[in-house]
Coordinates of C-alpha atoms in Angstrom, one line a residue:
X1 CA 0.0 0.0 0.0
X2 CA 1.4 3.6 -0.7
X3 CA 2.3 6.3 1.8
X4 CA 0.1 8.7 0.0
X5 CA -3.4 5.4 -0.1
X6 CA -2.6 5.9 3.6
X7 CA -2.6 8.8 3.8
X8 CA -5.7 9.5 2.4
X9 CA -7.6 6.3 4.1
X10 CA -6.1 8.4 7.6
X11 CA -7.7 11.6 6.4
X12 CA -11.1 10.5 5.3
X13 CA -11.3 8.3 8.5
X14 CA -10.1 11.2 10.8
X15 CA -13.0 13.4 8.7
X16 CA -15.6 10.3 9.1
X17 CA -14.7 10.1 13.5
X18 CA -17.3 12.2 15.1
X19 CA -15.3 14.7 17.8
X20 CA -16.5 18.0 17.1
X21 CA -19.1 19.3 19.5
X22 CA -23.2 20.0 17.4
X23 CA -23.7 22.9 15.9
X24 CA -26.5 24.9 16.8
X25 CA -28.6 23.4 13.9
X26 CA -27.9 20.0 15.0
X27 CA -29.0 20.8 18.5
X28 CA -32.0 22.7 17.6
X29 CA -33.2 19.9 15.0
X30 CA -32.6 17.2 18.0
X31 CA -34.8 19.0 20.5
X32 CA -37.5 19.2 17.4
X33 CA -37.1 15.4 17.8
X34 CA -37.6 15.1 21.7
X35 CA -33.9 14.5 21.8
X36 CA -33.3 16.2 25.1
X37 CA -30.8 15.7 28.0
X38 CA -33.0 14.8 30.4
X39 CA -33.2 12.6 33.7
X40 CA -36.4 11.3 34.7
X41 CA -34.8 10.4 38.0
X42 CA -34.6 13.4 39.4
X43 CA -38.4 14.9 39.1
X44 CA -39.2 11.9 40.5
X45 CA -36.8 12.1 43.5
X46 CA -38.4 15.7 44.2
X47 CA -42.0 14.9 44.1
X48 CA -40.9 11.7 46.7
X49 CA -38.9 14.4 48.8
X50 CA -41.3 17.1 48.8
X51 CA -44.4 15.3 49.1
X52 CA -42.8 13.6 53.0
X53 CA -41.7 17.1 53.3
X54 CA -45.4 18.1 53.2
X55 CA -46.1 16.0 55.5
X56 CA -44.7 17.7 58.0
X57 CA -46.2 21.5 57.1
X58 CA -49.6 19.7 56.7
X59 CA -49.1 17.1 59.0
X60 CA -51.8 18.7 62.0
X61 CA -53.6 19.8 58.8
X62 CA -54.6 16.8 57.7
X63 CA -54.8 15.0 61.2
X64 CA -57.3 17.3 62.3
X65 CA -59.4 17.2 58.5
X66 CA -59.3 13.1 59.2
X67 CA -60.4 13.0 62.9
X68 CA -63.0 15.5 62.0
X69 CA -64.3 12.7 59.4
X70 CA -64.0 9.9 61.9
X71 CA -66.4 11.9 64.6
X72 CA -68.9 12.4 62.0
X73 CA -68.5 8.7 60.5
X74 CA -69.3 7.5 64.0
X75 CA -71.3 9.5 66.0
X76 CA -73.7 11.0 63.2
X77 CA -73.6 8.0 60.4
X78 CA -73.9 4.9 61.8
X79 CA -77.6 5.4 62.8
X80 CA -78.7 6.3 59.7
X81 CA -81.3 4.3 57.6
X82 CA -79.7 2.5 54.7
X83 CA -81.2 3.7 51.4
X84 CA -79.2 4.2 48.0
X85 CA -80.1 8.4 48.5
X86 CA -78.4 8.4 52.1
X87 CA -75.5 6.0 51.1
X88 CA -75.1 7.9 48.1
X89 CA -74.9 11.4 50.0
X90 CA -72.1 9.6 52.4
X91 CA -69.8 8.9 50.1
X92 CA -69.9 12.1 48.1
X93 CA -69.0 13.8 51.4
X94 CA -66.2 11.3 52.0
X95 CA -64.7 11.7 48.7
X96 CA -65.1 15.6 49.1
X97 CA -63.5 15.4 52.3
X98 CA -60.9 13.2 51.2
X99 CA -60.4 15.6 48.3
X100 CA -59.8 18.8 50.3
X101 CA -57.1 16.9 52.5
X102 CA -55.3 15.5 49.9
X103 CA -55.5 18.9 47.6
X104 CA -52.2 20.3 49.1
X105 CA -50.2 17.3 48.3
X106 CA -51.8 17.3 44.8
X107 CA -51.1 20.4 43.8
X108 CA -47.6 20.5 45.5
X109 CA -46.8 17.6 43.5
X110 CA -48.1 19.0 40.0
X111 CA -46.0 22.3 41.2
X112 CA -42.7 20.0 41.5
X113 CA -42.9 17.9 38.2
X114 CA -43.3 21.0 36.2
X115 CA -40.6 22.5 37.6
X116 CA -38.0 19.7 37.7
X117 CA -38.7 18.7 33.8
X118 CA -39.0 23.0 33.5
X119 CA -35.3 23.3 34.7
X120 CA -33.9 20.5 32.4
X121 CA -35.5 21.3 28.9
X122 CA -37.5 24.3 29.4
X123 CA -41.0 24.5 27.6
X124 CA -40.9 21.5 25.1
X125 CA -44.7 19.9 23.4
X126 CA -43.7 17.8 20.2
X127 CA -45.8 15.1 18.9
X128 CA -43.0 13.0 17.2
X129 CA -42.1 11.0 19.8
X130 CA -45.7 9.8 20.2
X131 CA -45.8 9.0 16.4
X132 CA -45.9 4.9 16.3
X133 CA -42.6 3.9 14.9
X134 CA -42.5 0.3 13.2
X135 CA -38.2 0.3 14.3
X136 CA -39.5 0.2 17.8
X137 CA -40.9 -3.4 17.4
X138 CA -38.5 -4.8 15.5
X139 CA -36.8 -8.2 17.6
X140 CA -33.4 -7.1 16.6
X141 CA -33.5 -3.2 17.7
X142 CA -35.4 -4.6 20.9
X143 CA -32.2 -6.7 21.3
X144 CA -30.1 -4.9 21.0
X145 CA -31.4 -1.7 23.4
X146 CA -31.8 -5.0 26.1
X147 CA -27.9 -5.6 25.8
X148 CA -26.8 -2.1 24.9
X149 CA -24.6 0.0 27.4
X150 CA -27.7 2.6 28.3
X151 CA -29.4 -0.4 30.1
X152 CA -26.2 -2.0 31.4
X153 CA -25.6 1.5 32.8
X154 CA -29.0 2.2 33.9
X155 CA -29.3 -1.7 35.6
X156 CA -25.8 -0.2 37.5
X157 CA -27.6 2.5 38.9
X158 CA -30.8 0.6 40.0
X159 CA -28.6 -2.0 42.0
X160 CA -26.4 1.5 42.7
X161 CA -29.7 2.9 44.1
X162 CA -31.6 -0.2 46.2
X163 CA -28.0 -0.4 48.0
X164 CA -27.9 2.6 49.0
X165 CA -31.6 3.1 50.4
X166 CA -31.4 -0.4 51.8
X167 CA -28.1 0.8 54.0
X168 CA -30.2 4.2 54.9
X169 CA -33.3 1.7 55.9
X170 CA -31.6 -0.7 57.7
X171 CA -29.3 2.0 59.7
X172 CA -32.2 3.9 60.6
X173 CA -34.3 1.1 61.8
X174 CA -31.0 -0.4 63.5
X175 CA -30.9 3.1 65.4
X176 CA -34.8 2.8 66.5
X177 CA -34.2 -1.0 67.5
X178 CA -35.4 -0.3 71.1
X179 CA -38.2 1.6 70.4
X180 CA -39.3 -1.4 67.9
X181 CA -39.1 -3.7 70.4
X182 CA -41.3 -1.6 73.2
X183 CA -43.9 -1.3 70.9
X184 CA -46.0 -4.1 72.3
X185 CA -45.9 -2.4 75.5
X186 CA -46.9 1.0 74.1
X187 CA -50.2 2.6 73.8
X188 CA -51.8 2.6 70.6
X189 CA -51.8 6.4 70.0
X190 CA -48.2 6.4 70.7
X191 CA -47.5 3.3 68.4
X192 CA -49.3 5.2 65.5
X193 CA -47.4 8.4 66.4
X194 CA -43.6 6.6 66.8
X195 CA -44.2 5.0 63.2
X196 CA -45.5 7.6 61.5
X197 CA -42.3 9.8 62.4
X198 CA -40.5 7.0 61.5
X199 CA -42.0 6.8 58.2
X200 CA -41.5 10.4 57.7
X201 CA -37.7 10.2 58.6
X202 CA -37.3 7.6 56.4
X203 CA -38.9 8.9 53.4
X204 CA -37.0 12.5 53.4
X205 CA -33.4 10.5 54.1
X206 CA -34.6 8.2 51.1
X207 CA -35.7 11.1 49.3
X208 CA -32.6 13.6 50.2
X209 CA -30.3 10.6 49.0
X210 CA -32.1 10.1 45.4
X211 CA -32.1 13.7 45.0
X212 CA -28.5 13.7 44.7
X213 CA -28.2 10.7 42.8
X214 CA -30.7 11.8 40.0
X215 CA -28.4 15.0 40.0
X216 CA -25.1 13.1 39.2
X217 CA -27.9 10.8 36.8
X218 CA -28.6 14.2 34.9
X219 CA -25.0 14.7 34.6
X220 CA -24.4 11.8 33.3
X221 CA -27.4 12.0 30.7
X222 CA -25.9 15.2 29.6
X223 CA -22.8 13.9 28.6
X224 CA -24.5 11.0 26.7
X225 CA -26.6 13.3 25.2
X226 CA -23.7 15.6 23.9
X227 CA -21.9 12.1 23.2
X228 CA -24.8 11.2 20.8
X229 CA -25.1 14.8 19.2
X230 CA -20.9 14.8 18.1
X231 CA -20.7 15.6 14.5
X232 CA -17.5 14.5 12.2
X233 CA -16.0 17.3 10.1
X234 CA -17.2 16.0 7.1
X235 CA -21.4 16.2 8.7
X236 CA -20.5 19.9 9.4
X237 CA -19.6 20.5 5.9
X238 CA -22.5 18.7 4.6
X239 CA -24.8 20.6 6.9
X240 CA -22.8 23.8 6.2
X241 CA -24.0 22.7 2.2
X242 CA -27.5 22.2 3.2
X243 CA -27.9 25.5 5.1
X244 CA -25.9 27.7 3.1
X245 CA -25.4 26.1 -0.5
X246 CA -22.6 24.5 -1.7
X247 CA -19.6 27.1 -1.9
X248 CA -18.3 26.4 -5.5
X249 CA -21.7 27.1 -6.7
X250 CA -22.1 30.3 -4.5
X251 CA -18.9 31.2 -6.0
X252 CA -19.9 30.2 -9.1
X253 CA -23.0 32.8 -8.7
X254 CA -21.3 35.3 -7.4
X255 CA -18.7 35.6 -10.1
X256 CA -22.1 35.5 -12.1
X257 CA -23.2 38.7 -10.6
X258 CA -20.1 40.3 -10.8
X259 CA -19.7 39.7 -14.7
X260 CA -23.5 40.5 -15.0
X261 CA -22.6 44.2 -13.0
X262 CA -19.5 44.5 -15.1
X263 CA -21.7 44.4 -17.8
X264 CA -24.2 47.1 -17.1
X265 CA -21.4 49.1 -16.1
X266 CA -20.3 48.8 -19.3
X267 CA -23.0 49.7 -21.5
X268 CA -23.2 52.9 -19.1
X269 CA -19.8 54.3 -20.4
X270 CA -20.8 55.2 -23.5
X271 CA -23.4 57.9 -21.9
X272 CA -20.2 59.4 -20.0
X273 CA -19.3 63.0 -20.9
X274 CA -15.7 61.8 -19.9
X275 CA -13.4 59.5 -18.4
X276 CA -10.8 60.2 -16.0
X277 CA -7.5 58.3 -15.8
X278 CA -4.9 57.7 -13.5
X279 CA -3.9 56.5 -16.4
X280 CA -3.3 52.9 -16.1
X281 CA -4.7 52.2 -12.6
X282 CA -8.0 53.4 -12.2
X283 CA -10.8 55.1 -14.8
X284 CA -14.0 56.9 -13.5
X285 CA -16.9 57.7 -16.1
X286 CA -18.5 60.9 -15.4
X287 CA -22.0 62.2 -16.8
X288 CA -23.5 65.2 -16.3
X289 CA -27.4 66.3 -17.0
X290 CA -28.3 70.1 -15.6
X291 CA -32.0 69.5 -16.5
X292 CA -32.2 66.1 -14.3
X293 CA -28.6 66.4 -12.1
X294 CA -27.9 68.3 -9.4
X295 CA -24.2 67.5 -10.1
X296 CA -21.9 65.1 -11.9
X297 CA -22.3 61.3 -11.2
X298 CA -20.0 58.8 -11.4
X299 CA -21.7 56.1 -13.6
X300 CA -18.6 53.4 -14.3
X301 CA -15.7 52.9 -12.4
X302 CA -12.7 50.0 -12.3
X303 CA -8.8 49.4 -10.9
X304 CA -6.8 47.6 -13.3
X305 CA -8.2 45.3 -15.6
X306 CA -11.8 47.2 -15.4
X307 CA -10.0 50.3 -15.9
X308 CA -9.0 49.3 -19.3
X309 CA -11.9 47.2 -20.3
X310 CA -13.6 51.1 -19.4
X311 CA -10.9 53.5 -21.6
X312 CA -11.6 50.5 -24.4
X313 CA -15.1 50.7 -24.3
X314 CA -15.0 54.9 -24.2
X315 CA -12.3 55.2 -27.4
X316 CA -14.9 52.6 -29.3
X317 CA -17.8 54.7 -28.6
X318 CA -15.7 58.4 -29.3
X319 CA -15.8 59.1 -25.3
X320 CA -13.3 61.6 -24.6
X321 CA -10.5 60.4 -21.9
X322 CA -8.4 62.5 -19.4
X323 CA -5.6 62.0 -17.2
X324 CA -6.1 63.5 -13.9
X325 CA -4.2 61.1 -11.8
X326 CA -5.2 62.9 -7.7
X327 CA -8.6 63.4 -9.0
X328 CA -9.3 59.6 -10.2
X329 CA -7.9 58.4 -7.5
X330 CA -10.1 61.0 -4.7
X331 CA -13.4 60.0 -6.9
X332 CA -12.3 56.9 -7.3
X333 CA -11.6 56.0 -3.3
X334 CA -14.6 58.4 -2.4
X335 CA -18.0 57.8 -4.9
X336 CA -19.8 55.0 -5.6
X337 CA -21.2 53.9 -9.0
X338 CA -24.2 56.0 -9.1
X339 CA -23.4 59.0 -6.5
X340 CA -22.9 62.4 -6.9
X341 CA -19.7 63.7 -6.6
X342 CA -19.0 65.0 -3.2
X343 CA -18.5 69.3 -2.6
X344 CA -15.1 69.4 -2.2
X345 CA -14.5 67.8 -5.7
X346 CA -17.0 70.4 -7.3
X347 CA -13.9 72.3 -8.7
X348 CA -11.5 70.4 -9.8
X349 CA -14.5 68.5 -11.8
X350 CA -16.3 71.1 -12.8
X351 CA -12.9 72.6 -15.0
X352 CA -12.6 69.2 -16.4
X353 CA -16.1 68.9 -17.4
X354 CA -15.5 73.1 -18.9
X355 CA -12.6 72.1 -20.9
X356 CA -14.8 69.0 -22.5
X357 CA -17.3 71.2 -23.5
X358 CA -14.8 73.4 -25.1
X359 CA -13.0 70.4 -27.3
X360 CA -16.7 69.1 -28.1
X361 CA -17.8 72.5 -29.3
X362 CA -14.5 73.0 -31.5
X363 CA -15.2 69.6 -32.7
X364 CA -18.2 70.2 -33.8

């Protein structure tokens, strides 16, 4: 195999090897997609953390809401007559009841999902990912997600995770052994009261530590999700073809344009009343009307090749030419095709534009 073979199978594999962080486009047209860095860990972690947490703000709350419902149950219910209108009534009330108690948690829990998938992606409603997609049932795709390093990962942090709580729940009930082993001798209000502490401990400890894991989660779904977004130098290219057209034929169109100006530049020059010279660097066609001008106006201009292409064009045509090499190069450097010249070249135009008048009137 030759050096330069090599060479070139090292290059186009080098251009093939995806290292360059996504472009803007590529990002945008994966969130179009759903394809967002996103943990689903860690609203879930928050709505388990702050739902124990509001346990504890509407703890007496909700104690005094459910004894309230008790009382009534039993000292104004259970004498009633039986009939589908008074059963009917009772549970209404129940579930009314039950809805008013449990309407904190509800809406505290609505509150924290929005803001924990908020935070990660921002506002994000796509349909594509709902689209049914016949890939997704395909044996061989299925097989190979089951065995891919995503779910060898994810199984990691599940076993990562059950370890971790089952330490936390095991040290905490370890540390309330003796109080476990009095409840038997324990009134019953007190029993209900030591576990439902318990309960409450453990579920912010469980919650606190899953917090923190589903951060280090979203970390770690942020890198995979830049990882699956890397572009190779040749995808930029293409997508820098795609967006902004391929560059030999912008090129191509733009040396297009320029022959197509040159061109009505050109078939202005024969209207010039004269041109001015440098003489071999630059030429500036002048024209002046009185009846539609308020002063002379350069209509053709060029450097170098232009320059002659212009004096040609203004011998064919019987265009008189001049060499005035400061004041080509001021109009030159200072008007556009189509301005007027500026004030403080009034003069020095204006005596060239006399003594043309003068010639064409001998002339003639």
């Amino acid at each position: 195999m030759s050096q330069t073979y090599r060479l070139q199978l090292d290059l186009q594999w080098f251009a093939g090897e995806k290292t360059e962080p996504a472009t803007a486009k590529k990002r945008q047209d994966a969130r179009k997609k759903g394809q967002v860095a996103k943990s689903m860990e860690l609203p879930a972690a928050a709505i388990l953390l702050f739902s124990f947490l509001s346990f504890l703000v509407f703890g007496s709350y909700m104690k005094v809401r459910l004894i309230s419902i008790f009382q009534n149950v039993y000292q104004n219910q259970l004498n009633m007559d039986i009939t589908m209108g008074n059963v009917q009534v009772l549970f209404l009330n129940l579930v009314s009841q039950s809805i008013v108690i449990l309407a904190p948690i509800f809406i505290l829990v609505v509150v924290i999902a929005f803001i924990g998938n908020y935070a990660q992606i921002g506002f994000l409603f796509i349909g594509e990912p709902l689209m049914m997609k016949f890939n997704k049932i395909n044996p061989i795709e299925g097989f190979k997600r089951i065995f891919s390093m995503r779910t060898i990962m994810d199984f990691v942090k599940s076993m990562l995770k059950m370890s971790i709580i089952g330490v936390v729940v095991y040290t905490t009930l370890m540390g309330e052994k003796v109080k476990l082993l009095g409840l038997g001798h324990t009134p019953l209000e007190n029993t209900f009261t030591f576990i439902a502490s318990l309960t409450l401990k453990l579920g912010i400890k469980i919650g606190a530590i899953l917090i923190v894991l589903a951060v280090f989660d979203f970390i770690y779904q942020r890198y995979e999700h830049e990882k699956s977004l890397r572009m190779s130098k040749q995808d930029i290219k293409d997508e820098y073809k795609k967006s902004e057209g391929d560059p030999l034929i912008k090129g191509k169109i733009r040396a297009k344009q320029r022959q197509m100006a040159m061109q009505r530049m050109m078939q202005e020059v024969p209207k010039a009343d004269v041109i001015i010279t440098n003489p071999t660097h630059f030429a500036v066609a002048l024209k002046y009307d009185s009846k539609n001008m308020q002063a002379p106006t350069v209509i053709a201009k060029g450097a170098d090749y232009v320059a002659l292409k212009i004096k040609d064009v203004a011998k064919k045509n019987g265009v008189m030419t001049m060499e005035n090499k400061p004041l080509a190069r001021a109009i030159f450097a200072q008007v556009e095709i189509g301005e007027s010249i500026p004030a403080d070249l009034f003069q020095a135009v204006a005596e060239v534009l006399a003594y043309v008048y003068k010639m064409k009137g001998k002339t003639n």
